[in-house]
XYZ file of C-alpha atoms in Angstrom:
558
model
C -0.055 -0.011 0.164
C 1.050 3.567 -0.220
C 1.338 5.278 3.168
C -0.457 8.758 3.671
C -1.800 8.812 0.055
C -5.448 7.957 1.197
C 18.469 -3.308 17.640
C 20.872 -2.949 20.684
C 21.858 0.972 21.655
C 23.347 1.828 18.302
C 22.764 4.939 15.975
C 21.424 5.807 12.664
C 23.090 4.952 9.433
C 24.789 7.993 8.257
C 24.564 8.204 4.352
C 27.922 7.816 2.730
C 28.416 9.958 -0.370
C 31.054 10.914 -2.892
C 32.109 14.130 -2.219
C 35.038 14.706 -4.254
C 36.894 14.967 -7.550
C 35.597 16.022 -10.629
C 36.582 17.123 -14.218
C 34.925 20.421 -15.310
C 35.496 23.245 -18.156
C 34.209 26.447 -18.239
C 34.910 29.766 -16.233
C 31.679 31.368 -15.180
C 28.585 30.762 -13.471
C 25.240 31.712 -15.060
C 22.966 34.366 -14.363
C 21.360 33.627 -11.119
C 17.638 34.201 -10.831
C 17.272 36.189 -7.371
C 14.632 37.584 -5.398
C 12.171 36.610 -3.091
C 10.341 33.804 -5.137
C 13.913 32.151 -6.112
C 13.917 28.651 -6.375
C 17.086 26.880 -4.624
C 18.088 23.994 -6.976
C 19.881 21.240 -5.066
C 21.846 18.177 -6.449
C 22.506 15.428 -3.746
C 24.547 13.075 -6.148
C 21.381 11.093 -7.103
C 22.231 9.261 -10.065
C 19.626 8.350 -12.097
C 15.787 8.846 -11.792
C 14.094 9.196 -8.114
C 11.721 6.574 -7.055
C 9.150 8.139 -4.930
C 9.478 7.221 -1.015
C 9.634 9.720 1.861
C 9.107 7.106 4.607
C 11.777 8.359 6.711
C 12.563 5.293 8.074
C 13.334 3.476 4.563
C 17.152 2.975 3.582
C 16.001 4.376 0.047
C 14.074 7.436 0.872
C 14.736 10.023 -1.227
C 13.924 13.142 1.369
C 11.772 14.218 3.765
C 14.293 13.931 7.170
C 14.599 17.496 8.696
C 12.734 19.603 5.948
C 9.139 17.530 6.571
C 9.639 15.009 9.536
C 11.526 16.995 12.312
C 13.368 15.391 15.410
C 12.894 16.648 19.154
C 16.404 18.641 18.822
C 18.854 19.662 16.147
C 22.586 18.430 16.937
C 25.142 20.238 15.115
C 27.774 17.997 14.009
C 29.880 20.477 12.729
C 31.130 21.608 16.147
C 30.372 21.294 19.728
C 27.337 23.390 20.610
C 24.195 23.178 22.333
C 21.341 21.319 20.979
C 18.860 23.458 18.970
C 15.229 23.101 20.131
C 12.654 22.007 17.177
C 9.759 19.890 18.815
C 11.784 19.777 22.061
C 12.405 22.686 23.817
C 14.035 21.649 27.425
C 15.619 18.209 28.311
C 17.255 17.011 31.414
C 18.786 13.388 32.682
C 18.398 12.353 36.364
C 21.329 11.813 38.301
C 22.166 8.109 37.253
C 21.344 8.505 33.965
C 18.286 6.326 33.528
C 15.467 8.642 32.978
C 15.872 11.603 30.302
C 12.950 14.180 30.598
C 11.598 16.241 27.748
C 9.293 19.407 27.517
C 7.823 19.511 23.950
C 6.623 22.787 22.003
C 3.117 23.789 22.740
C 0.674 24.852 19.632
C 2.759 22.569 16.887
C 0.410 21.285 14.313
C 1.227 18.542 11.660
C 0.750 19.822 8.007
C -2.685 18.329 7.904
C -4.014 20.394 10.580
C -4.032 18.081 12.875
C -2.304 18.842 16.524
C 1.010 17.675 17.544
C 1.381 16.308 21.003
C 3.384 13.627 23.230
C 1.445 10.813 22.080
C 2.960 11.557 18.655
C 6.388 11.220 20.319
C 5.452 8.130 22.265
C 4.254 6.449 19.232
C 7.228 6.925 17.423
C 9.570 5.190 19.656
C 7.322 2.656 19.992
C 7.830 2.091 16.536
C 11.305 1.759 16.780
C 11.096 -0.548 19.485
C 8.863 -2.680 17.991
C 10.232 -2.954 14.573
C 14.135 -3.810 14.760
C 14.488 -3.072 10.941
C 13.985 0.872 11.599
C 15.730 0.806 15.380
C 19.186 1.919 14.327
C 19.782 4.020 17.305
C 18.920 0.727 19.389
C 16.026 2.179 21.590
C 15.214 -0.057 24.355
C 13.740 2.038 26.993
C 10.009 3.219 27.623
C 8.597 6.268 26.450
C 5.673 7.887 28.246
C 3.537 10.841 27.774
C 3.194 12.887 31.101
C 0.756 15.215 29.370
C 0.538 16.574 26.065
C 3.797 18.583 26.249
C 5.999 16.455 28.573
C 7.578 13.027 27.631
C 10.083 10.755 29.725
C 12.215 8.105 28.492
C 13.266 5.537 31.117
C 16.043 3.037 30.812
C 16.763 -0.253 32.849
C 20.755 1.172 32.739
C 22.394 4.247 32.688
C 22.202 5.619 29.296
C 23.564 8.929 28.946
C 25.255 8.401 25.535
C 22.136 7.504 23.963
C 20.872 11.387 24.423
C 22.063 12.619 21.200
C 20.812 10.097 19.017
C 17.627 9.674 20.580
C 17.034 13.584 20.726
C 18.456 14.382 17.459
C 18.122 11.582 14.768
C 14.702 10.049 15.436
C 12.015 11.749 12.931
C 8.800 12.248 14.689
C 5.809 10.839 12.784
C 2.035 11.448 12.939
C -0.042 8.661 15.196
C -3.074 9.340 13.536
C -1.663 8.350 9.928
C 0.837 5.765 10.968
C -0.903 3.607 13.402
C -2.184 1.153 10.906
C 1.052 1.371 8.461
C 4.058 -0.773 8.459
C 7.297 1.536 8.723
C 9.211 -0.930 7.135
C 7.376 -1.594 4.022
C 5.267 1.038 3.058
C 6.264 3.800 0.558
C 4.938 7.470 1.654
C 3.990 9.579 -1.470
C 2.434 12.887 0.251
C 4.293 12.946 3.816
C 2.813 14.883 6.731
C 5.270 16.360 8.990
C 5.934 19.368 11.329
C 8.951 20.527 9.409
C 9.050 23.850 7.059
C 8.498 22.126 3.813
C 5.881 20.259 2.263
C 6.202 18.218 -0.965
C 4.558 19.846 -3.905
C 5.447 18.239 -7.056
C 7.260 14.876 -7.770
C 8.561 13.687 -11.225
C 11.336 11.045 -11.787
C 13.578 13.742 -12.651
C 13.172 16.159 -9.705
C 10.849 16.871 -6.924
C 10.025 20.176 -5.196
C 9.621 21.358 -1.793
C 7.098 24.017 -1.129
C 7.004 26.400 2.185
C 4.975 25.522 4.947
C 2.673 28.482 5.720
C 1.677 26.779 9.009
C 5.163 25.928 10.558
C 5.449 26.528 13.846
C 9.079 28.571 13.545
C 7.355 30.876 10.665
C 7.181 30.306 7.070
C 11.032 30.081 5.885
C 12.102 32.690 3.575
C 13.374 30.048 0.701
C 9.921 29.567 -0.635
C 10.773 26.511 -3.386
C 13.521 23.900 -3.150
C 13.617 21.461 -6.133
C 16.049 18.262 -5.692
C 17.165 17.359 -9.349
C 18.496 14.129 -10.586
C 21.211 13.906 -12.695
C 24.088 11.281 -13.961
C 26.840 12.210 -11.373
C 29.173 14.557 -9.958
C 30.260 15.815 -13.497
C 26.578 16.601 -14.270
C 26.610 18.333 -10.883
C 29.694 20.330 -11.576
C 28.341 21.089 -15.094
C 25.354 22.514 -13.442
C 27.283 24.933 -11.098
C 29.254 26.221 -14.420
C 25.434 26.840 -16.159
C 24.177 28.232 -13.289
C 21.293 26.153 -13.022
C 22.423 24.063 -9.764
C 22.467 26.338 -6.677
C 24.132 23.902 -4.101
C 26.034 21.060 -4.969
C 28.527 18.901 -2.556
C 31.316 18.108 -4.466
C 34.172 20.361 -5.430
C 35.004 21.765 -8.759
C 38.592 22.066 -10.200
C 40.695 24.864 -8.813
C 38.393 24.640 -5.848
C 40.711 27.480 -4.441
C 39.770 30.106 -6.932
C 35.943 29.164 -7.066
C 34.941 32.606 -6.344
C 37.274 33.930 -9.280
C 36.205 31.154 -11.528
C 32.360 31.282 -10.824
C 31.572 34.718 -9.615
C 28.244 34.014 -8.297
C 29.425 31.159 -6.201
C 31.626 30.099 -3.287
C 32.817 26.833 -1.847
C 33.505 25.521 1.851
C 35.198 22.622 2.711
C 34.887 20.987 6.189
C 36.654 17.690 7.295
C 34.578 15.098 9.136
C 33.704 11.716 7.068
C 36.345 9.227 7.443
C 36.763 7.149 3.969
C 37.296 3.400 4.135
C 37.242 0.261 1.791
C 34.963 -1.592 4.231
C 35.104 -5.301 3.904
C 32.779 -7.888 4.328
C 34.790 -9.272 7.178
C 33.465 -12.034 8.956
C 33.270 -15.838 7.598
C 30.808 -16.881 10.758
C 28.395 -13.940 9.236
C 28.883 -15.755 5.804
C 31.412 -13.300 3.794
C 33.529 -15.038 1.307
C 36.461 -13.912 -0.479
C 40.362 -13.155 0.072
C 39.156 -9.757 2.187
C 38.183 -11.998 4.981
C 41.655 -12.616 5.838
C 42.988 -9.690 8.118
C 46.236 -9.911 6.776
C 45.091 -8.977 3.306
C 43.399 -5.901 4.901
C 46.430 -4.572 6.623
C 48.373 -5.202 3.430
C 46.096 -2.957 1.748
C 46.290 -0.466 4.282
C 50.148 -0.301 3.787
C 49.986 -0.401 0.265
C 48.255 3.014 -0.186
C 49.797 5.982 -0.971
C 47.659 8.495 0.407
C 49.640 11.660 -0.518
C 49.137 10.751 -4.326
C 45.547 9.675 -3.891
C 44.496 12.861 -2.186
C 46.218 14.833 -5.091
C 44.815 12.558 -7.967
C 41.381 11.925 -6.886
C 40.591 14.643 -4.062
C 42.500 17.898 -5.391
C 44.121 17.742 -2.199
C 41.411 18.663 -0.079
C 41.458 15.073 2.020
C 43.473 15.311 5.159
C 45.064 12.422 7.412
C 43.247 9.430 9.221
C 43.368 7.287 12.370
C 43.504 3.525 11.878
C 41.618 3.809 15.425
C 39.125 6.410 13.835
C 39.803 9.221 16.208
C 39.128 11.910 14.241
C 42.428 13.888 13.535
C 43.117 16.526 15.143
C 39.908 16.808 16.969
C 39.738 13.284 18.844
C 43.470 12.559 19.173
C 42.857 13.180 22.940
C 41.150 9.677 22.754
C 43.878 7.707 21.037
C 45.048 4.639 23.120
C 48.768 5.164 24.215
C 49.346 1.494 22.968
C 48.724 2.281 19.449
C 52.310 2.273 17.277
C 50.812 4.901 14.692
C 48.361 7.325 15.586
C 47.589 8.292 11.872
C 47.759 6.179 8.714
C 51.081 6.544 6.669
C 50.844 8.907 3.813
C 53.434 7.095 1.511
C 52.992 3.416 0.410
C 54.913 0.364 2.131
C 54.927 -2.218 -0.459
C 57.285 -3.869 1.228
C 55.461 -4.207 4.547
C 52.586 -5.345 2.382
C 54.465 -8.039 0.952
C 55.728 -9.043 4.554
C 52.375 -9.253 5.955
C 50.928 -11.499 2.987
C 53.891 -13.647 3.039
C 53.735 -14.313 6.881
C 50.079 -15.151 6.448
C 50.980 -17.968 3.844
C 50.263 -15.712 0.657
C 52.487 -16.637 -2.467
C 53.554 -14.039 -5.451
C 52.086 -15.479 -8.667
C 54.031 -15.190 -11.936
C 51.614 -12.570 -12.815
C 52.888 -10.360 -9.760
C 49.717 -11.186 -7.791
C 49.558 -12.863 -4.673
C 47.617 -16.373 -4.311
C 46.721 -18.536 -1.587
C 44.919 -22.140 -1.780
C 44.440 -21.589 -5.285
C 42.600 -18.127 -4.571
C 44.140 -15.108 -6.375
C 44.436 -11.770 -4.435
C 41.631 -10.113 -6.724
C 39.308 -7.765 -5.013
C 36.084 -6.040 -6.072
C 35.123 -2.586 -4.942
C 31.539 -1.516 -5.279
C 30.704 2.282 -6.336
C 27.955 4.103 -7.424
C 28.035 5.135 -10.875
C 28.628 8.849 -11.189
C 30.450 9.251 -8.349
C 33.646 10.124 -10.367
C 35.871 10.991 -7.223
C 35.624 7.561 -5.689
C 35.742 5.917 -9.102
C 38.910 7.710 -9.688
C 40.072 6.968 -5.996
C 39.387 3.284 -6.974
C 41.503 3.608 -10.219
C 44.570 5.008 -8.299
C 44.413 2.758 -5.300
C 44.246 -0.166 -7.878
C 47.572 1.076 -9.389
C 49.233 1.139 -5.888
C 47.816 -2.183 -4.698
C 48.975 -3.711 -8.067
C 52.561 -2.634 -6.984
C 52.043 -4.856 -3.458
C 50.937 -7.930 -5.310
C 46.595 -7.069 -4.662
C 44.645 -6.659 -7.797
C 41.682 -4.265 -7.144
C 39.226 -3.298 -9.858
C 36.065 -1.382 -9.704
C 32.230 -2.619 -10.061
C 29.416 0.526 -10.844
C 26.183 0.136 -10.127
C 23.057 2.382 -9.701
C 22.510 3.783 -5.767
C 19.706 1.342 -5.250
C 22.181 -1.471 -6.331
C 24.989 -0.255 -4.282
C 22.622 0.051 -1.258
C 21.351 -3.315 -1.484
C 24.690 -5.005 -1.689
C 26.128 -3.052 1.342
C 23.308 -4.029 3.367
C 22.720 -7.303 2.168
C 26.648 -8.334 2.517
C 26.603 -9.335 -1.294
C 30.003 -7.457 -1.805
C 34.057 -8.001 -1.056
C 34.902 -4.292 -0.862
C 32.823 -1.145 -0.707
C 33.843 2.396 -1.031
C 32.104 4.866 1.682
C 32.451 6.894 4.435
C 31.879 6.309 8.306
C 29.656 9.106 9.807
C 30.683 10.667 12.950
C 27.418 10.633 14.867
C 25.772 13.159 16.902
C 28.515 14.138 18.969
C 32.239 15.021 18.620
C 33.177 11.568 20.331
C 34.585 8.221 18.762
C 32.165 6.119 20.839
C 29.181 6.707 18.315
C 31.527 6.107 15.331
C 32.599 2.805 16.975
C 29.084 1.914 18.252
C 27.656 2.616 14.771
C 29.798 0.613 12.731
C 31.743 -1.915 15.044
C 28.939 -3.405 17.121
C 27.801 -6.676 16.145
C 24.185 -5.749 17.215
C 23.941 -3.899 14.193
C 25.617 -6.554 11.811
C 23.996 -9.225 10.036
C 24.482 -12.531 8.530
C 25.005 -12.128 4.516
C 21.784 -12.101 2.778
C 20.005 -10.432 5.677
C 19.835 -6.567 6.064
C 22.401 -4.952 8.367
C 22.132 -2.046 10.199
C 25.337 0.225 10.100
C 27.812 -2.501 10.742
C 27.674 -3.510 7.068
C 31.116 -5.071 7.410
C 29.473 -7.750 9.782
C 32.371 -7.186 12.251
C 32.196 -9.499 15.320
C 33.980 -9.105 18.544
C 32.391 -9.705 21.605
C 35.198 -7.779 23.543
C 34.313 -4.754 21.513
C 30.829 -5.263 22.111
C 31.420 -5.251 25.961
C 33.783 -2.259 25.887
C 30.818 -0.291 23.916
C 28.293 -1.761 26.693
C 30.305 -0.350 29.392
C 31.128 3.042 27.825
C 27.631 3.441 27.360
C 26.894 3.449 30.854
C 29.312 6.360 31.538
C 28.772 10.192 31.125
C 30.444 11.648 28.033
C 32.472 14.002 29.902
C 34.174 11.320 32.490
C 37.316 10.535 29.959
C 39.476 8.833 32.857
C 36.828 6.424 33.507
C 36.234 5.693 29.641
C 39.505 5.606 28.348
C 40.158 2.276 28.998
C 37.393 0.931 27.318
C 38.495 2.911 24.420
C 41.554 1.388 24.467
C 40.172 -2.044 24.141
C 38.255 -0.830 21.188
C 40.904 0.741 19.259
C 43.414 -2.286 19.914
C 41.124 -4.784 18.483
C 39.720 -2.741 15.528
C 43.421 -1.789 14.392
C 44.034 -5.404 14.808
C 41.179 -6.977 12.997
C 40.852 -3.564 10.330
C 37.527 -4.561 8.983
C 37.423 -1.309 7.477
C 40.495 -0.332 5.759
C 41.243 3.528 6.542
C 42.222 5.692 3.457
C 41.489 9.573 4.265
C 39.415 11.982 5.976
C 37.502 13.334 3.565
C 36.815 16.911 2.919
C 33.297 17.496 2.324
C 33.085 20.459 -0.053
C 29.888 22.279 -0.850
C 29.611 24.676 -3.711
C 26.861 27.118 -3.329
C 25.216 29.997 -5.001
C 25.623 33.343 -2.988
C 24.506 35.565 -5.470
C 20.945 34.005 -4.996
C 21.169 33.334 -1.887
C 22.606 34.349 1.687
C 23.070 33.019 5.037
C 25.325 30.070 3.929
C 27.285 28.159 7.059
C 30.600 29.545 7.149
C 34.087 29.364 9.962
C 32.223 32.342 11.622
C 28.870 30.672 11.867
C 29.232 26.928 11.311
C 25.776 26.279 12.553
C 25.328 23.320 10.598
C 27.298 20.313 8.873
C 27.253 21.879 5.213
C 26.546 18.723 2.866
C 23.549 18.998 0.943
C 22.816 15.128 1.509
C 23.211 15.291 5.097
C 19.438 15.925 5.459
C 19.123 17.090 8.790
C 21.791 19.884 8.565
C 20.154 20.546 5.163
C 17.035 21.152 6.769
C 18.486 23.810 8.886
C 20.246 25.585 6.309
C 17.333 25.882 4.081
C 15.640 27.495 7.198
C 18.633 29.868 7.802
C 18.811 30.868 3.755
C 17.497 34.127 2.468
C 17.115 34.954 -1.024
C 18.974 37.986 -2.458
C 16.862 41.025 -3.450
């Protein structure tokens, strides 16, 4: 049916998107159409036609988060800051971290005119608890309505670390429309939310948001936002050159001179997403192939010339990465003292790769590629068609890996096919980025991607742990971390040490580089974009919750 037309503690899957590396000719953007009725044209990297689905819980949704379906608060991933009130206005924990009390905004209505109340919040969290497939934050508490504007969340054990996910990542849906539906299966064609925008038009090539005149925060100044489907990064860059795209997250050549080359545009880069070659790692979970051998993963890690890779694929907009995924340099204080290297080597170490492989029983063949037990060390990397930066990165890494006796090759597919392969475990390697989560703390990345509770057997749909990594010691350390306040580093560090030693040893996700997420946006048509002086949201058009805050801040230029 068409909806709205008639797992453990862990956090929500964050979209990994290709954000770098393009080829483009041209020297100036087109003439902007400014003014109060200007439509903002956004390109998220969608390759191929849209398939209508605004179900906020669906991994194949095309939109809706933030702009239509709001969370209780907005959590700014770009910098340490207070939570921004949305449907919630106040929140507080009891002393032992077992009860979280939230005050809701009074007078809010759904876009169909029905009142929003605490019952909708309780219902939404009940959906999560009763449907493991959408419970990516691992909600295991009890939500209760005290009255129409107050909700309590009660847990059996201290749950301080659940706060950012619970408050800032769960889209609240209306009970009166969702109570007889399947949140895991139904397609939402006409979404009803509390957010600043409504879906006013859908076509496979584009869909349009229109401003919600009933929005509790006041009707936004940008009245229309059109999301276009193109063929990939190159087409997005061409749109910037032609002046037909206003916001594209993905750099253009000579990015440092964007303002000079494209006078109506400016570019902004922030470093956060940690790029990886994710492996289907666990034999016990059904993974097969050379990548299930940790020695292969370490050999590949050592084979990469990250300086060359950064230059050829990412225009030197990426930066160093930690093998323990403590975001460099902001999270260095969390790195275990016992780690041999706090950052990945920037130059290739093929001799080290050879040593690792040969100690594990791999033998180099006459073609220069290692083999073991009759199996060549040949690996396929899944990538989305049109993600030119990542495709270039794979080509570059293939050349580097070959020098170390490892064969890499790209397999391109549509976004939907790529997502299905990743979720079902039907891959050897996937190029992607690991999201940092709602707070500048490595706990969230660890619990997203390394907790066995968000994995699954090959053939079944996994949550964030699509590498299917299984380590009971890591699971136990994450459980212990979940019971500790975020500001008690002395108590938390021993558990961080346990997690980091294990994930560096096992390396289910091979660290590549920390991606510089670059947006190019039209400053002649719209003002109010994020900046170093006011980094109020993570500036990526595909980061839906952040993009929603940016849409509300923007103002058409007169």
